[in-house]
Structure formats: C-alpha cells, structure tokens
XYZ file of C-alpha atoms in Angstrom:
669
model
C 229.928 -150.228 -100.693
C 228.289 -150.273 -97.267
C 224.635 -149.391 -96.990
C 224.300 -146.633 -94.330
C 220.849 -147.940 -93.370
C 222.139 -151.439 -92.549
C 223.581 -152.010 -89.083
C 227.070 -153.498 -89.064
C 227.973 -155.936 -86.293
C 231.169 -154.788 -84.583
C 233.451 -156.851 -82.362
C 232.486 -156.689 -78.703
C 235.714 -154.936 -77.766
C 235.255 -152.268 -80.443
C 232.742 -150.285 -78.381
C 234.907 -150.188 -75.269
C 236.908 -146.992 -75.508
C 238.532 -144.891 -72.837
C 236.221 -141.936 -72.106
C 237.532 -138.476 -72.861
C 238.236 -136.490 -69.664
C 235.831 -133.670 -68.899
C 237.116 -130.132 -69.442
C 236.597 -129.246 -65.786
C 238.621 -132.286 -64.687
C 241.507 -131.256 -66.948
C 241.487 -127.730 -65.512
C 241.276 -129.113 -61.971
C 244.266 -131.402 -62.479
C 246.261 -128.531 -63.999
C 245.521 -126.202 -61.082
C 246.252 -128.818 -58.428
C 249.409 -129.896 -60.257
C 250.656 -126.298 -60.231
C 250.050 -126.145 -56.493
C 251.918 -129.435 -56.041
C 254.917 -128.059 -57.928
C 255.023 -124.877 -55.863
C 254.819 -126.766 -52.569
C 257.373 -129.417 -53.498
C 259.922 -126.764 -54.518
C 260.258 -125.815 -50.864
C 259.721 -129.260 -49.359
C 262.390 -131.351 -51.126
C 265.876 -130.680 -52.380
C 266.848 -130.006 -55.959
C 268.177 -133.529 -56.395
C 264.908 -135.166 -55.392
C 262.638 -132.654 -57.085
C 262.405 -134.511 -60.400
C 261.383 -137.966 -59.092
C 259.181 -136.506 -56.344
C 257.477 -134.160 -58.786
C 256.889 -137.003 -61.236
C 255.383 -139.148 -58.476
C 253.124 -136.282 -57.397
C 251.902 -135.791 -60.959
C 251.218 -139.529 -61.255
C 248.861 -139.329 -58.275
C 246.872 -136.706 -60.190
C 246.467 -138.632 -63.450
C 243.522 -140.805 -62.247
C 241.597 -137.628 -61.386
C 241.199 -136.948 -65.104
C 238.494 -139.654 -65.074
C 236.973 -138.924 -61.675
C 233.699 -137.929 -63.381
C 233.392 -141.139 -65.422
C 234.843 -143.634 -62.922
C 235.215 -142.041 -59.457
C 235.664 -145.322 -57.540
C 238.433 -146.455 -59.885
C 240.039 -143.008 -59.681
C 240.059 -143.130 -55.855
C 241.556 -146.623 -55.769
C 244.174 -145.682 -58.395
C 245.201 -142.547 -56.469
C 245.749 -144.506 -53.240
C 247.634 -147.320 -55.022
C 249.910 -144.940 -56.967
C 250.548 -142.804 -53.888
C 251.359 -145.829 -51.689
C 253.739 -147.198 -54.312
C 255.437 -143.802 -54.602
C 255.930 -143.620 -50.816
C 257.746 -146.955 -50.988
C 259.684 -146.635 -54.255
C 260.495 -142.960 -54.880
C 263.309 -141.539 -52.708
C 262.303 -138.331 -50.967
C 258.596 -138.902 -51.603
C 257.491 -139.251 -47.992
C 254.171 -138.369 -46.341
C 255.683 -135.440 -44.443
C 257.387 -133.967 -47.534
C 254.512 -134.685 -49.955
C 251.594 -134.134 -47.590
C 250.007 -131.867 -50.173
C 249.351 -134.912 -52.376
C 246.698 -136.100 -49.898
C 244.467 -133.554 -51.648
C 244.200 -136.055 -54.539
C 242.583 -138.588 -52.209
C 240.099 -136.014 -50.903
C 239.155 -134.863 -54.420
C 238.532 -138.458 -55.500
C 236.502 -139.095 -52.324
C 234.315 -136.090 -53.039
C 233.776 -137.322 -56.606
C 232.606 -140.724 -55.325
C 230.180 -139.092 -52.895
C 228.848 -136.816 -55.652
C 228.392 -139.407 -58.402
C 227.754 -142.754 -56.759
C 225.091 -144.133 -54.384
C 225.275 -143.521 -50.647
C 226.623 -146.989 -49.864
C 229.530 -146.460 -52.284
C 230.241 -143.056 -50.744
C 230.226 -144.564 -47.237
C 232.682 -147.273 -48.297
C 234.935 -144.721 -49.987
C 234.842 -142.568 -46.841
C 235.917 -145.490 -44.637
C 238.729 -146.501 -47.018
C 240.021 -142.936 -47.388
C 239.906 -142.325 -43.647
C 241.843 -145.518 -42.903
C 244.395 -144.753 -45.608
C 245.053 -141.179 -44.488
C 245.126 -142.240 -40.815
C 247.868 -144.760 -41.501
C 249.860 -142.273 -43.588
C 249.564 -139.527 -40.981
C 250.371 -141.805 -38.062
C 253.462 -143.141 -39.820
C 254.522 -139.615 -40.723
C 254.353 -138.104 -37.262
C 255.248 -141.118 -35.127
C 258.927 -140.576 -35.603
C 258.704 -136.813 -34.929
C 256.462 -136.938 -31.867
C 257.668 -135.465 -28.594
C 258.658 -137.746 -25.739
C 255.585 -136.708 -23.760
C 253.160 -137.754 -26.522
C 251.791 -141.257 -26.074
C 250.686 -143.592 -28.822
C 247.052 -143.200 -27.811
C 247.271 -139.414 -27.999
C 248.893 -139.604 -31.432
C 246.244 -142.011 -32.742
C 243.392 -139.890 -31.349
C 244.808 -136.724 -32.836
C 245.518 -138.351 -36.231
C 242.073 -139.998 -36.327
C 240.383 -136.702 -35.473
C 242.223 -134.683 -38.092
C 241.865 -137.239 -40.900
C 238.260 -138.070 -39.968
C 237.199 -134.443 -39.984
C 239.017 -133.763 -43.261
C 237.481 -136.805 -44.972
C 234.056 -135.925 -43.578
C 234.343 -132.438 -45.038
C 235.276 -133.770 -48.493
C 232.570 -136.439 -48.351
C 229.964 -133.952 -47.137
C 230.631 -131.506 -49.972
C 230.382 -134.342 -52.482
C 227.171 -135.652 -50.900
C 225.703 -132.145 -51.091
C 226.534 -131.997 -54.794
C 224.938 -135.439 -55.251
C 221.771 -134.268 -53.525
C 221.623 -131.104 -55.617
C 222.121 -132.982 -58.881
C 219.436 -135.508 -57.959
C 217.039 -132.680 -57.160
C 217.885 -130.914 -60.432
C 217.265 -134.144 -62.340
C 213.861 -134.629 -60.722
C 212.890 -131.029 -61.438
C 214.025 -131.287 -65.057
C 211.849 -134.373 -65.484
C 208.954 -132.653 -63.720
C 209.302 -129.619 -65.981
C 209.259 -131.789 -69.090
C 206.335 -133.777 -67.710
C 204.402 -130.592 -66.941
C 204.986 -129.345 -70.468
C 203.944 -132.707 -71.893
C 200.825 -132.639 -69.698
C 199.530 -129.581 -71.559
C 199.992 -131.270 -74.919
C 198.538 -134.538 -73.618
C 195.544 -132.679 -72.212
C 194.949 -130.990 -75.560
C 195.214 -134.306 -77.418
C 192.882 -136.087 -75.024
C 190.202 -133.385 -75.154
C 190.495 -133.098 -78.947
C 190.071 -136.877 -79.251
C 187.012 -136.878 -76.999
C 185.500 -133.970 -78.889
C 186.003 -135.669 -82.231
C 184.977 -139.115 -81.037
C 181.931 -138.237 -78.938
C 180.597 -134.709 -79.314
C 181.008 -134.496 -83.097
C 179.249 -137.833 -83.612
C 176.428 -136.680 -81.344
C 175.952 -133.405 -83.225
C 175.917 -135.200 -86.575
C 173.336 -137.636 -85.177
C 171.146 -134.788 -83.962
C 171.336 -133.086 -87.363
C 170.464 -136.342 -89.097
C 167.356 -136.846 -86.958
C 166.410 -133.170 -87.389
C 166.480 -133.681 -91.173
C 164.327 -136.795 -90.743
C 161.878 -134.789 -88.630
C 161.657 -132.116 -91.349
C 160.674 -134.725 -93.928
C 158.280 -136.589 -91.604
C 156.386 -133.423 -90.617
C 154.776 -133.383 -94.049
C 152.808 -136.599 -93.491
C 153.927 -138.744 -90.558
C 153.764 -136.848 -87.252
C 154.481 -139.963 -85.239
C 157.768 -140.472 -87.045
C 158.544 -136.769 -86.643
C 157.838 -137.052 -82.907
C 160.264 -139.980 -82.721
C 162.897 -137.983 -84.622
C 162.562 -135.036 -82.253
C 162.773 -137.435 -79.301
C 165.959 -138.905 -80.800
C 167.446 -135.405 -81.131
C 166.595 -134.753 -77.504
C 167.976 -138.116 -76.318
C 171.242 -137.770 -78.250
C 171.650 -134.218 -76.976
C 171.155 -135.284 -73.363
C 173.775 -138.025 -73.814
C 176.144 -135.504 -75.411
C 175.649 -133.190 -72.444
C 176.442 -136.135 -70.152
C 179.767 -136.547 -71.955
C 180.383 -132.820 -71.984
C 179.666 -132.621 -68.280
C 182.124 -135.491 -67.739
C 184.799 -133.562 -69.623
C 184.071 -130.464 -67.562
C 184.386 -132.444 -64.318
C 187.661 -133.971 -65.533
C 189.058 -130.560 -66.380
C 188.033 -129.144 -63.016
C 188.749 -132.041 -60.666
C 191.902 -133.632 -62.117
C 193.807 -130.378 -62.397
C 194.850 -127.973 -59.715
C 198.465 -129.075 -60.024
C 199.902 -125.778 -58.872
C 200.037 -124.612 -55.303
C 201.117 -121.251 -54.060
C 202.095 -121.573 -50.400
C 202.971 -117.926 -50.237
C 199.364 -117.012 -51.026
C 198.083 -118.545 -47.790
C 201.066 -117.833 -45.561
C 200.317 -115.002 -43.126
C 202.307 -111.815 -43.328
C 203.374 -109.371 -40.664
C 206.366 -108.710 -38.394
C 206.057 -111.970 -36.464
C 205.595 -114.034 -39.631
C 208.640 -112.402 -41.235
C 210.738 -113.161 -38.151
C 209.588 -116.788 -38.190
C 210.502 -117.087 -41.856
C 213.950 -115.601 -41.230
C 214.658 -117.992 -38.339
C 213.184 -121.061 -40.047
C 215.600 -123.982 -40.486
C 215.271 -127.372 -42.136
C 216.771 -130.780 -41.511
C 219.892 -130.112 -43.566
C 220.621 -126.986 -41.509
C 220.387 -129.020 -38.308
C 222.615 -131.797 -39.656
C 225.305 -129.403 -40.888
C 225.286 -127.380 -37.667
C 225.434 -130.548 -35.552
C 228.368 -131.824 -37.634
C 230.261 -128.559 -37.167
C 229.604 -128.510 -33.430
C 230.570 -132.176 -32.983
C 233.797 -131.815 -34.979
C 234.844 -128.727 -33.035
C 234.088 -130.353 -29.698
C 236.068 -133.483 -30.610
C 239.086 -131.536 -31.855
C 238.979 -129.180 -28.882
C 238.941 -132.162 -26.527
C 242.071 -133.464 -28.272
C 243.997 -130.166 -28.244
C 242.833 -127.992 -25.319
C 244.389 -128.393 -21.835
C 242.713 -131.196 -19.910
C 241.463 -128.954 -17.095
C 239.636 -126.611 -19.504
C 238.272 -129.225 -21.902
C 234.774 -129.536 -20.317
C 234.234 -125.780 -20.257
C 235.667 -125.305 -23.763
C 233.515 -128.062 -25.239
C 230.364 -126.722 -23.598
C 231.155 -123.182 -24.747
C 231.777 -124.232 -28.356
C 228.674 -126.437 -28.341
C 226.568 -123.398 -27.463
C 228.250 -120.727 -29.573
C 228.611 -122.661 -32.816
C 224.904 -123.433 -33.146
C 224.695 -120.164 -35.074
C 225.556 -122.401 -38.043
C 221.843 -123.202 -38.136
C 221.261 -119.866 -39.875
C 224.335 -119.871 -42.127
C 222.153 -119.789 -45.258
C 219.857 -117.005 -44.020
C 222.644 -114.745 -42.729
C 225.900 -116.065 -44.255
C 228.087 -113.019 -43.579
C 226.931 -112.540 -39.982
C 227.279 -116.249 -39.183
C 230.805 -116.300 -40.632
C 231.839 -113.421 -38.363
C 230.143 -114.974 -35.323
C 231.806 -118.359 -35.894
C 235.292 -116.838 -36.022
C 234.529 -114.591 -33.052
C 233.133 -117.545 -31.071
C 236.134 -119.746 -31.746
C 238.628 -116.952 -31.070
C 236.972 -116.200 -27.735
C 237.122 -119.926 -26.843
C 240.871 -119.975 -27.542
C 241.409 -116.832 -25.461
C 239.348 -118.149 -22.561
C 240.328 -121.816 -22.454
C 243.629 -122.237 -24.358
C 245.602 -119.239 -23.080
C 245.345 -117.528 -26.473
C 247.462 -120.174 -28.222
C 245.965 -120.142 -31.723
C 248.812 -122.177 -33.218
C 248.008 -125.398 -31.416
C 244.258 -125.005 -31.716
C 243.830 -124.199 -35.387
C 242.408 -127.641 -36.197
C 239.354 -127.128 -33.954
C 238.471 -124.075 -36.052
C 238.684 -125.790 -39.421
C 235.233 -127.341 -39.685
C 232.977 -124.505 -38.400
C 234.975 -121.808 -40.209
C 235.003 -123.769 -43.461
C 231.276 -124.508 -43.194
C 230.592 -120.814 -42.637
C 232.911 -119.939 -45.550
C 231.068 -122.368 -47.842
C 227.773 -120.726 -46.879
C 229.171 -117.264 -47.665
C 230.451 -118.466 -51.043
C 227.077 -120.044 -51.822
C 224.649 -117.398 -50.594
C 226.501 -114.070 -50.504
C 227.736 -111.881 -53.380
C 231.261 -112.460 -54.655
C 232.411 -109.103 -53.298
C 231.504 -110.426 -49.837
C 232.710 -114.014 -50.214
C 236.179 -113.188 -51.583
C 237.176 -111.090 -48.510
C 235.723 -113.887 -46.362
C 238.029 -116.311 -48.192
C 241.068 -114.203 -47.283
C 239.942 -113.849 -43.653
C 239.353 -117.599 -43.307
C 242.774 -118.383 -44.741
C 244.448 -115.914 -42.414
C 242.635 -117.357 -39.396
C 243.505 -120.987 -40.193
C 247.175 -120.659 -41.169
C 248.978 -120.021 -37.804
C 249.723 -123.739 -37.489
C 251.967 -123.457 -40.563
C 254.525 -121.390 -38.663
C 255.228 -124.238 -36.212
C 257.347 -125.960 -38.859
C 259.479 -123.338 -40.627
C 261.248 -125.971 -42.708
C 257.997 -126.818 -44.533
C 256.373 -123.393 -44.231
C 255.595 -123.093 -47.948
C 254.078 -126.568 -47.996
C 251.841 -125.890 -45.006
C 250.727 -122.480 -46.274
C 249.916 -123.895 -49.699
C 248.084 -126.874 -48.209
C 245.942 -124.572 -46.062
C 245.274 -122.368 -49.078
C 244.263 -125.417 -51.123
C 241.767 -126.543 -48.454
C 240.255 -123.094 -48.029
C 240.060 -122.453 -51.769
C 238.528 -125.895 -52.400
C 235.808 -125.225 -49.828
C 235.110 -121.776 -51.299
C 234.861 -123.203 -54.833
C 232.604 -126.034 -53.624
C 230.358 -123.543 -51.849
C 230.260 -121.283 -54.891
C 229.136 -124.117 -57.162
C 226.699 -125.346 -54.519
C 225.136 -121.881 -54.548
C 224.842 -121.978 -58.321
C 223.159 -125.369 -58.152
C 220.772 -124.169 -55.455
C 219.817 -121.122 -57.519
C 219.311 -123.414 -60.493
C 217.052 -125.572 -58.337
C 214.989 -122.541 -57.295
C 214.672 -121.492 -60.928
C 213.568 -124.985 -61.944
C 211.049 -125.104 -59.090
C 209.599 -121.802 -60.271
C 209.426 -123.100 -63.851
C 207.748 -126.327 -62.729
C 205.209 -124.344 -60.695
C 204.591 -122.049 -63.668
C 204.134 -125.059 -65.956
C 201.679 -126.579 -63.482
C 199.742 -123.325 -63.383
C 199.753 -123.350 -67.181
C 198.116 -126.778 -67.099
C 195.470 -125.405 -64.731
C 194.880 -122.425 -66.997
C 194.699 -124.771 -69.966
C 192.062 -126.859 -68.226
C 190.078 -123.795 -67.174
C 190.229 -122.302 -70.677
C 189.146 -125.555 -72.291
C 186.302 -125.969 -69.810
C 185.115 -122.423 -70.436
C 185.225 -122.803 -74.212
C 183.510 -126.188 -74.114
C 180.738 -124.815 -71.934
C 180.280 -121.565 -73.842
C 180.564 -122.758 -77.428
C 179.499 -126.401 -77.513
C 177.287 -126.649 -74.449
C 175.048 -123.739 -75.359
C 174.610 -124.932 -78.948
C 173.617 -128.455 -77.882
C 171.325 -127.063 -75.176
C 169.442 -124.952 -77.725
C 169.088 -127.950 -80.038
C 167.738 -130.159 -77.245
C 165.303 -127.545 -76.004
C 164.040 -126.868 -79.525
C 163.518 -130.600 -80.130
C 161.798 -131.065 -76.753
C 159.428 -128.156 -77.409
C 158.629 -129.361 -80.926
C 157.927 -132.880 -79.667
C 155.416 -131.594 -77.093
C 153.461 -129.321 -79.451
C 153.625 -131.297 -82.690
C 149.994 -132.452 -82.415
C 148.531 -129.114 -81.233
C 150.610 -126.759 -83.404
C 152.529 -128.543 -86.206
C 153.464 -125.257 -87.880
C 155.251 -124.035 -84.752
C 156.924 -127.434 -84.392
C 158.203 -127.129 -87.959
C 159.705 -123.737 -87.107
C 161.938 -125.526 -84.535
C 163.872 -127.434 -87.220
C 165.869 -124.484 -88.673
C 167.171 -123.406 -85.198
C 168.211 -127.024 -84.556
C 170.075 -127.161 -87.845
C 171.598 -123.729 -87.265
C 172.673 -124.736 -83.753
C 174.270 -127.909 -85.104
C 176.128 -125.974 -87.795
C 177.353 -123.480 -85.193
C 178.444 -126.265 -82.873
C 180.351 -128.061 -85.640
C 182.010 -124.862 -86.846
C 183.116 -123.901 -83.348
C 184.132 -127.502 -82.625
C 186.330 -127.558 -85.737
C 187.942 -124.275 -84.734
C 188.586 -125.480 -81.183
C 190.044 -128.816 -82.331
C 192.337 -127.007 -84.794
C 193.607 -124.815 -81.990
C 194.155 -127.841 -79.750
C 196.054 -129.756 -82.424
C 198.154 -126.768 -83.483
C 199.462 -126.149 -79.959
C 198.418 -122.493 -79.913
C 196.904 -120.878 -76.869
C 193.151 -121.330 -76.569
C 191.603 -117.873 -77.073
C 188.510 -116.584 -75.348
C 186.453 -116.941 -78.513
C 187.582 -119.433 -81.137
C 184.813 -118.821 -83.634
C 186.157 -117.381 -86.895
C 183.735 -114.453 -87.071
C 184.184 -111.207 -85.149
C 183.885 -111.405 -81.345
C 180.293 -111.171 -80.188
C 179.027 -108.308 -78.053
C 175.949 -106.494 -76.826
C 175.105 -105.531 -80.406
C 174.294 -109.210 -81.026
C 171.722 -109.513 -78.254
C 168.910 -109.177 -80.803
C 170.034 -112.278 -82.687
C 170.540 -114.163 -79.431
C 167.044 -113.284 -78.187
C 165.483 -114.239 -81.526
C 167.208 -117.602 -81.346
C 166.011 -118.348 -77.814
C 162.520 -116.863 -78.318
C 161.445 -119.986 -80.194
C 162.027 -121.870 -76.924
C 160.957 -119.230 -74.406
C 158.389 -117.031 -76.069
C 158.011 -114.236 -73.504
C 161.293 -112.307 -73.657
C 161.474 -108.513 -73.347
C 164.533 -106.316 -73.947
C 164.952 -102.882 -72.381
C 167.803 -100.480 -73.158
C 168.349 -97.417 -70.996
C 170.826 -94.659 -71.814
C 173.025 -94.078 -74.825
C 175.101 -97.098 -75.926
C 178.855 -96.558 -75.600
C 181.997 -98.198 -76.918
C 183.242 -101.230 -74.966
C 186.583 -102.966 -75.107
C 186.267 -106.294 -76.996
C 186.880 -108.427 -73.889
C 184.267 -106.474 -71.913
C 181.764 -106.597 -74.784
C 182.191 -110.363 -75.118
C 181.834 -110.886 -71.356
C 178.592 -108.852 -71.324
C 177.244 -110.917 -74.217
C 178.161 -114.127 -72.355
C 176.218 -112.912 -69.296
C 173.038 -112.533 -71.380
C 173.615 -115.829 -73.190
C 174.176 -117.806 -69.982
C 171.187 -116.241 -68.251
C 168.886 -116.934 -71.216
C 170.101 -120.525 -71.467
C 169.499 -121.062 -67.747
C 166.013 -119.553 -68.039
C 165.164 -121.896 -70.910
C 166.583 -124.930 -69.114
C 165.162 -124.341 -65.639
C 161.994 -122.268 -66.158
C 160.470 -123.992 -69.161
C 159.017 -122.800 -72.455
C 156.543 -120.440 -70.792
C 159.109 -118.530 -68.744
C 158.932 -114.741 -68.515
C 162.358 -113.163 -69.145
C 163.452 -109.521 -69.007
C 166.833 -108.440 -70.446
C 167.791 -104.935 -69.295
C 170.899 -103.007 -70.387
C 171.544 -99.694 -68.622
C 174.294 -97.357 -69.885
C 175.891 -94.588 -67.828
C 178.925 -92.386 -68.224
C 181.222 -94.808 -66.409
C 179.668 -98.261 -66.621
C 177.158 -100.546 -68.273
C 174.816 -102.733 -66.217
C 173.433 -105.948 -67.714
C 170.528 -107.564 -65.867
C 168.558 -110.678 -66.836
C 165.593 -111.739 -64.686
C 163.489 -114.855 -65.294
C 160.436 -116.346 -63.656
C 158.677 -119.638 -64.531
C 155.064 -119.716 -65.580
C 152.629 -121.684 -63.442
C 152.369 -124.476 -66.035
C 156.037 -124.474 -67.024
C 157.729 -127.805 -67.718
C 161.391 -127.749 -66.797
C 164.008 -129.123 -69.145
C 165.970 -132.253 -68.234
C 168.466 -131.692 -65.419
C 171.112 -133.477 -67.492
C 171.435 -130.351 -69.640
C 173.217 -128.542 -66.820
C 176.983 -128.750 -66.856
C 177.239 -127.413 -63.316
C 179.928 -124.835 -64.126
C 178.070 -122.106 -66.050
C 177.899 -119.356 -63.440
C 181.325 -120.276 -62.066
C 182.905 -119.831 -65.520
C 180.882 -116.699 -66.054
C 182.042 -115.176 -62.777
C 185.692 -115.757 -63.724
C 185.176 -114.307 -67.214
C 183.474 -111.192 -65.791
C 186.231 -110.656 -63.222
C 188.915 -110.950 -65.912
C 187.069 -108.264 -67.875
C 187.127 -105.961 -64.845
C 183.454 -106.374 -63.974
C 181.458 -107.789 -61.096
C 178.820 -110.534 -61.336
C 176.019 -111.322 -58.887
C 173.051 -113.681 -58.991
C 170.176 -114.275 -56.615
C 166.628 -115.628 -56.392
C 163.884 -113.475 -54.858
C 160.176 -114.244 -54.909
C 160.518 -116.847 -57.640
C 162.504 -114.496 -59.892
C 166.096 -115.527 -60.609
C 168.271 -112.549 -61.503
C 171.772 -112.457 -63.008
C 173.382 -109.016 -62.983
C 176.798 -107.769 -64.103
C 178.391 -104.321 -64.050
C 181.294 -103.470 -66.408
C 183.467 -100.351 -66.667
C 183.385 -98.359 -69.869
C 186.408 -97.886 -72.090
C 188.246 -94.566 -71.894
C 187.390 -93.775 -75.520
C 183.630 -93.683 -75.883
C 181.817 -93.846 -79.200
C 178.207 -94.639 -80.111
C 177.485 -98.260 -80.893
C 174.284 -99.818 -82.134
C 172.272 -102.334 -80.152
C 169.880 -104.521 -82.088
C 167.096 -105.699 -79.837
C 164.459 -108.150 -80.879
C-alpha cells in the first residue's frame, strides 16, 4: 500500500495534460459557431454547406484554448483557415468572410494575456494575413477603374483598422487585469501590514519594555532592603531605577516616532482638492493619457479611411472636418451618451457635406469612432442606455451590406458580430474598471486602517506604559535626592514605584494580548472599569509623593458623563500632572480645577515651578503627549487648549455633558 505522505516520482510526460477549456471560451465558441451557421446558410449552396460548415467550425476549435495558449490558438486558426481555403470547395474568403472573426478573437486574446511584444507580433501577423485574404478576395471582383494601388490601400486600411480595434480591446483588458493584480497584492500587503505592525510592536514591548520594568522593580526591592542599613546601596538602587527608566523611555520614544513617522500610508486627494463651480468644471473636462491615445486613434483611423473613400476633391476638407469634430472622444468616459450622439452626428454631417450623402460607400470611415463611442457607452452608461446605443450603432454601420444583395445575410451578420463584440468588450471593460475603483478604495481604507492602528498603538503606549514608567523614574529620582536628609520620605517612594511597575506590567500584558489576538486596540486596555473624573483623587495621591503642592477645586454639582468623555477628562488631568512633575520639579505648585455647568464640564490644570525646582530628565518626554491628548479630546467631542502665561503652564479642556444627567461622586485628595 502506498504511503500518502511519501511523494511518488511520476514520469515526466505524466504531468503534461491538455488544459480544460474555460467556461467562457466554450460559450464564446458556441455563440460564434451559431453565427457562422446562420451566415453560411445564405452564403453557400446546400451542396457545399456541409463541408464549408465543417471547415468553419474547425477554425473555431483552437479558440477553446485561447485563454491558456493564445499564441498557439492564433497560429492554429490561421493555419486551419488557410488550409480550408485551399482544400474545401466553396470555402472561399468572400463566401466565408465571417470566419475572419476567429482571427480577431485570437488576436485580442494574445493582446490581453501576453506581453506587449507578443501582442505587437500577433498584430503584424494578423494584419498581413487578413490583408492577403482580402486582397485575393476582391481582386477578381474589382471594377475596371480600380487600380491595384487603390485596392491595396483600401484593403490595408480596412484590415489594419479592424486588427487595431481587436488588439486595442485586448490590450485594454491586459492593462485592467495588470492593475487589478497590483491592487489585489496591495490590498493583501496592507492587511498584512497591520498584523506585521502588531507583531513588531508586541515583540518590542516584550523584549525591551517588559525587561526594563522588571529591572526597575528588582532595583526597587533592593532599595527597600538597603534603606534599613546601607543608604549608599539604596541610593545606587534608586539611581539604577532612574537609569533603567530613562533608557526604557528612550525605547518607548523610539517606538512612538516609528509609529508616527513610518505610517501615513493613506492619502485623500479629495480632501485638499478645491471645490466650487470652476473646480467641478475642471474635473468634468479632465482627461488622462489613455483618453488622448484613444481619441487620437479614432481620429487617425477616420481620417485615413475617409481619404481612401471620399472624392479626391473633398478629401482635404473632409479630413480636417473629421479631425476637429471627432476629438469629442476625449470625453467619452465622462459623457458616454452625449459623445456617442455627437460622434454619429459629426460623421453623418461629414458624409452629407463631403460625400454627397452616400453613406453606403463611406461606412468604413465611421466604424472606429462609432465603435469606440459604443464601447464607452457600454462601459460607463447603464444597460438601459447602452442597449439602445447598440441598436443605433448597428443601424448606422450596416448600409454597406446592401451593396451586395447576394451575400446580404452574411454582411448583416458580420456587422452585427463586430458591433456586438465591441459592446460586450466595453461592458466587461466597465466591470473591470469598477472593480479597479473598488479595489483602490479598499486599498486606501486598508492604508488608513494601518494609520489608525499606528495612532492607537502610540496613544496606548504613551498613556498606559509611558505614564507608569515616568512615575517610577520620578519617584526614584526624588528618593535618591532626599535619602540622606529625609530617609523616611525616601522609603515612602518605594511602594509607588512597585505599584507603578505592577500597573505597567498589567497594562502591558493586556496590550500584548490584544496585539497577538488580532482584535482592535481599544481606548483603554486595562481590565478594570474605565477611569474617569471620580478617580482624580487616587491620581493626585499617586503624584503628590513627587509633587507635594497639589490642590483640587470642584465647582458645581457633578453630573453624569459618557464613558469616552469621562476617560478623556481623566486623561487630561493625568497628562497635565505628569508634565508638571517632569518639567516643573518636585516643588511645583499645581492646581486642578473641575467646573460643572448644565451643559458642559471644564477641566483646568495649572502648574508653576518653584524657585528651587529641579527639572526631571528631558529623556522622559515622549514628545507626543499633548498631540495624542488633543486627538482624544476631539474624538470625545471636546476642545483642548494649552498655554504658558507668566510662568504658569495651563492645560484646559471643555467637554459636553451627556443628555441623561445623574449625580456622580468625585473623590478629591
């Protein structure tokens, strides 16, 4: 018995199987084959119908694999068709002209699925092949006044324009698919960036910040033991706590800078683009390079075909007129229905003015611009608009069919096949373009999610970890300075250090769990209830051991606040107290004032340094505190201001009250 986990070596030829045709290719071959049958019924006699029909079907068989092997399919179609022209009686280019559609379909597949150089080679081969077939077909039926040069020019123009149309539609599909592929990869990369950012920050937190906090707690425990008999050793332990904390803040500040400076992946051009009547007009008339190339191709093709079919004396005027009128194709995507009408009206007026109203002999010069406008309608207009446009385009392009009554059905069906193929190609091009727009929006949204992820992580790191380490460092620095003068007060600094370390580790564990689980980072990750103004007393008591002179004033009756507003107000007080301790020293004078009114609550924290204050190390500042705080306050519906006046630095925030008001306690120390 074979072990399913052991790979079995197969013969080299065993893996080479014929690919299964795509479902769309099968449907396409069935539809085109039905059209072939209908056309050939009126083009050949009953006796020749069987062999001619079989030959026509044979030219379609390679198209079943046009998706997997488009170059081989194109070569096989031309070889089978050439052999049928030679071998099968009644299968001639004039009777089976409809089968040239197989060559054009294969050419479009090459342009859509192979590199540009392969598409260019396929275009040249298809053009030469169809030119030879068409020249041979109509050489024997030309009028006596038609010269060889005129026949070659006309045949080259018609086949060149037809091949260019098929190649252009395929190249457009190739461009769309390449763009979709890039956007799909960008969307996956943007989604992976969020997970990678979480993993990187979680690794840094575990590898750097956690080790630092444990080191600070270890030295704090050593300081507690040394305070009983060895003050010098205790001073060294406090200094080690301070040094490790400063290094941890260096790393934390690095993480904050990374989160702020490496992000900003998303851009919103519409946010900075001016608005107004003139700006809207400029946006409506804006064109890109593809619009110019398509319009230039339509104008050039019409001018060339008009030069080959219009009377010689009117050719210069007709070409100049068409060159001016048909530039409306520049805006075919912005105004597809209007451009379609203008293109037909422009060409019809050219025929009336310069070709004596003879639409039969000038239909070819209308093919390219009308079909380009039809493709734009199918791509960018609703179906209820594009389907009538399909009928109108077919009716405008079919007069040439009535020149040859003996093959009327063949000509009408061939024209219908061309028009329908262009409409279908435009319809699918529109679907791809809408898919591209959707992917671009998703990529932009994913990039904005990365930015939000960075901002949320930076805010949580600053609020939860940064403040805890700052308190530990400031406590250790104060204890180190006063250990000789007041050892009892220095000993009282150890419990806040240990409490700050425990808080930092608890919040760090919660944040890392959130990062590793893939959940959204909340505003407060700590497991206990969200903090609020009722916790100001505990916050002041914690900071008072660093900055002794802190006063709390409450004015008005406390009201109920929404949790997000309550947390934001608490963060304002916490940030202001931390800044006062860091920048104004241990002798700073701080006033915390909370004023309640019927509609709002005002939180104001003012701090001034004492004359002999010793500022904390500058390394404790992350550089993003007030910026994060401003964003948090704005998200809560409040407004934050800060200013320095006469040596007093004031941070003030105003928040709206909730609709449902209820008394709430405020514990002030």
